[in-house]
Short mmCIF file of C-alpha atoms and ligand atoms in Angstrom, two decimals:
data_model
loop_
_atom_site.label_atom_id
_atom_site.label_comp_id
_atom_site.label_asym_id
_atom_site.label_seq_id
_atom_site.Cartn_x
_atom_site.Cartn_y
_atom_site.Cartn_z
CA MET A 1 104.32 120.40 91.30
CA GLU A 2 104.50 121.52 87.69
CA ASN A 3 102.84 118.84 85.73
CA CYS A 4 100.74 117.13 88.58
CA LEU A 5 96.99 117.49 87.88
CA PHE A 6 95.45 118.04 91.14
CA CYS A 7 98.57 120.42 92.18
CA GLN A 8 97.04 122.47 89.11
CA ILE A 9 93.64 122.14 90.74
CA ALA A 10 94.91 122.94 93.61
CA ALA A 11 96.32 126.49 92.52
CA GLY A 12 93.02 127.06 90.32
CA GLN A 13 94.52 125.93 87.18
CA ILE A 14 92.33 123.58 85.76
CA PRO A 15 88.51 124.12 87.08
CA ALA A 16 86.71 121.61 89.37
CA ALA A 17 83.25 121.07 90.93
CA LYS A 18 84.72 122.11 94.49
CA VAL A 19 83.56 121.32 98.00
CA TYR A 20 85.84 122.70 100.48
CA GLU A 21 88.91 124.69 100.45
CA ASP A 22 91.13 126.47 103.24
CA ASP A 23 94.79 126.78 103.19
CA GLN A 24 95.65 123.46 103.84
CA VAL A 25 93.32 121.26 101.73
CA LEU A 26 91.00 121.08 99.06
CA ALA A 27 87.62 118.88 98.19
CA PHE A 28 86.20 119.22 95.22
CA LEU A 29 84.17 116.25 93.07
CA ASP A 30 85.78 113.70 91.51
CA ILE A 31 84.70 113.52 87.17
CA SER A 32 84.07 110.27 87.41
CA GLN A 33 81.18 110.22 89.59
CA THR A 34 81.59 106.25 90.46
CA THR A 35 78.29 106.95 92.45
CA LYS A 36 76.76 110.19 92.87
CA GLY A 37 78.64 112.66 95.27
CA HIS A 38 81.90 110.73 94.55
CA MET A 39 84.10 113.28 96.32
CA LEU A 40 88.17 113.86 96.75
CA LEU A 41 89.73 115.15 99.29
CA ILE A 42 93.52 116.50 98.59
CA PRO A 43 96.46 118.45 100.49
CA LYS A 44 97.42 121.28 98.77
CA LYS A 45 100.99 120.48 99.74
CA HIS A 46 101.92 117.53 96.90
CA VAL A 47 102.81 114.27 98.60
CA ARG A 48 102.69 111.21 96.57
CA ASN A 49 100.40 109.13 98.48
CA VAL A 50 99.88 108.55 102.52
CA LEU A 51 103.08 106.45 102.50
CA GLU A 52 104.92 110.21 101.97
CA MET A 53 102.61 112.19 104.55
CA ASP A 54 104.33 112.59 107.77
CA GLY A 55 102.24 112.73 111.02
CA GLU A 56 101.35 116.55 110.46
CA LEU A 57 100.33 116.02 107.35
CA ALA A 58 98.29 113.61 107.70
CA GLN A 59 96.26 115.16 110.69
CA THR A 60 95.43 118.41 108.88
CA VAL A 61 93.81 116.19 106.02
CA PHE A 62 91.78 113.53 107.78
CA ALA A 63 90.76 116.08 110.11
CA ARG A 64 88.33 117.68 107.68
CA LEU A 65 87.02 113.95 106.78
CA PRO A 66 83.82 113.74 109.33
CA LYS A 67 82.69 117.27 108.79
CA LEU A 68 82.94 116.74 105.01
CA ALA A 69 81.47 112.88 104.65
CA ARG A 70 78.56 113.90 106.78
CA ALA A 71 78.27 117.06 104.76
CA LEU A 72 77.89 114.83 101.51
CA GLN A 73 76.00 112.07 103.20
CA GLN A 74 73.25 114.83 104.37
CA ALA A 75 73.35 116.57 100.67
CA THR A 76 73.37 112.61 98.87
CA LYS A 77 70.74 111.34 101.18
CA ALA A 78 73.17 107.80 100.43
CA SER A 79 72.65 105.18 102.78
CA GLY A 80 76.40 104.99 103.63
CA MET A 81 79.56 105.62 102.22
CA ASN A 82 83.43 104.20 101.60
CA ILE A 83 86.28 106.45 102.39
CA ILE A 84 89.15 104.55 100.20
CA ASN A 85 92.69 105.38 99.43
CA ASN A 86 94.80 104.10 96.75
CA ASN A 87 98.88 104.15 96.78
CA GLU A 88 100.80 103.33 94.40
CA GLU A 89 99.51 102.03 90.80
CA ILE A 90 99.09 97.97 92.08
CA ALA A 91 96.50 99.69 94.62
CA GLY A 92 95.11 101.56 92.02
CA GLN A 93 96.56 105.00 92.31
CA THR A 94 96.29 106.33 88.48
CA VAL A 95 96.96 110.53 90.36
CA PHE A 96 100.22 110.63 92.25
CA HIS A 97 98.97 113.38 94.60
CA ALA A 98 97.92 112.24 97.47
CA HIS A 99 93.73 111.63 98.07
CA ILE A 100 90.91 110.20 99.59
CA HIS A 101 88.16 109.15 97.86
CA LEU A 102 84.63 109.83 99.64
CA ILE A 103 82.17 107.75 97.76
CA PRO A 104 78.26 107.96 99.02
CA ARG A 105 76.29 104.18 98.81
CA TYR A 106 72.94 104.25 97.60
CA GLY A 107 72.93 100.44 96.53
CA LEU A 108 75.31 97.12 96.33
CA ASP A 109 74.78 97.99 92.41
CA ASP A 110 74.65 101.60 92.36
CA GLY A 111 78.76 101.83 90.70
CA LEU A 112 81.48 100.48 93.47
CA GLN A 113 82.38 97.22 94.48
CA ILE A 114 84.42 96.20 96.92
CA HIS A 115 85.39 92.38 97.23
CA PHE A 116 87.66 91.22 100.64
CA THR A 117 88.78 87.58 99.94
CA ALA A 118 89.66 85.80 102.79
CA HIS A 119 92.08 83.52 103.84
CA GLU A 120 93.18 81.23 106.60
CA PRO A 121 96.76 82.41 107.49
CA ASP A 122 98.21 80.21 110.67
CA GLY A 123 98.21 82.01 114.17
CA SER A 124 101.96 81.70 114.44
CA ALA A 125 102.54 83.17 110.79
CA LEU A 126 99.87 86.19 111.66
CA SER A 127 102.00 86.80 115.14
CA ARG A 128 105.02 87.01 113.54
CA LEU A 129 103.93 89.21 111.02
CA ALA A 130 102.44 91.31 113.89
CA GLU A 131 105.87 91.44 115.00
CA GLN A 132 108.35 92.08 112.62
CA ILE A 133 105.07 95.23 111.78
CA SER A 134 105.55 96.28 114.75
CA SER A 135 109.82 96.42 115.19
CA GLU A 136 109.36 98.76 112.04
CA VAL A 137 106.76 101.25 113.67
CA ARG A 138 108.96 101.40 116.66
CA LYS A 139 111.65 102.47 114.73
P1 5GP B 1 92.71 107.32 92.33
O1 5GP B 1 93.08 105.99 91.17
O2 5GP B 1 94.32 107.76 91.88
O3 5GP B 1 92.62 106.92 93.90
O4 5GP B 1 92.06 108.19 91.57
C1 5GP B 1 92.11 109.42 91.08
C2 5GP B 1 90.70 109.98 90.64
O5 5GP B 1 90.72 110.93 90.09
C3 5GP B 1 90.04 109.12 89.94
O6 5GP B 1 88.81 108.57 90.61
C4 5GP B 1 89.40 109.59 88.77
O7 5GP B 1 88.04 109.96 88.13
C5 5GP B 1 89.94 111.24 89.04
N1 5GP B 1 89.93 112.53 88.43
C6 5GP B 1 91.12 112.40 87.12
N2 5GP B 1 91.34 113.37 86.79
C7 5GP B 1 90.53 114.24 87.27
C8 5GP B 1 90.54 116.05 86.90
O8 5GP B 1 90.58 116.06 85.62
N3 5GP B 1 89.58 116.31 87.54
C9 5GP B 1 88.58 115.70 88.65
N4 5GP B 1 87.75 116.04 89.37
N5 5GP B 1 88.40 114.35 88.59
C10 5GP B 1 90.30 114.08 88.23
ZN1 ZN B 2 100.82 117.27 93.04
#
């Protein structure tokens, strides 16, 4: 897609520190280096985010993750890794070409902070919501 930064990187029109490439995906280092080795995995095909992916493309992209994650872990000697995907602006997406972040972790103050706030929903509301989502999945 014209004017898409990651399409341009995938096409080699904009330089990037490439890690892995085949005919379907590209992995390269994120310019921000939130932590050392912060890497992005993208499909070469332009889709906005995971909400726009079909199963086949998801299978192609996500199947590459474990090997890349292990390679990143080995190369950086990180203690662990967060694998994050942001969908839409509210969730922190700034580049609207689907991508998965692989962010090696070295310590609690290494540059990435994730906080999950726990709420206390009542049980029947949870069951209703689960049923609602479930019926969407079956459509
Ligand atoms: P998002 O916020 O959409 O989940 O992530 C987009 C990521 O793309 C950010 O982490 C940002 O640092 C990275 N990024 C933006 N522009 C470039 C660029 O030109 N080259 C590379 N390698 N990464 C970029
Ligand atoms: Zn694109």
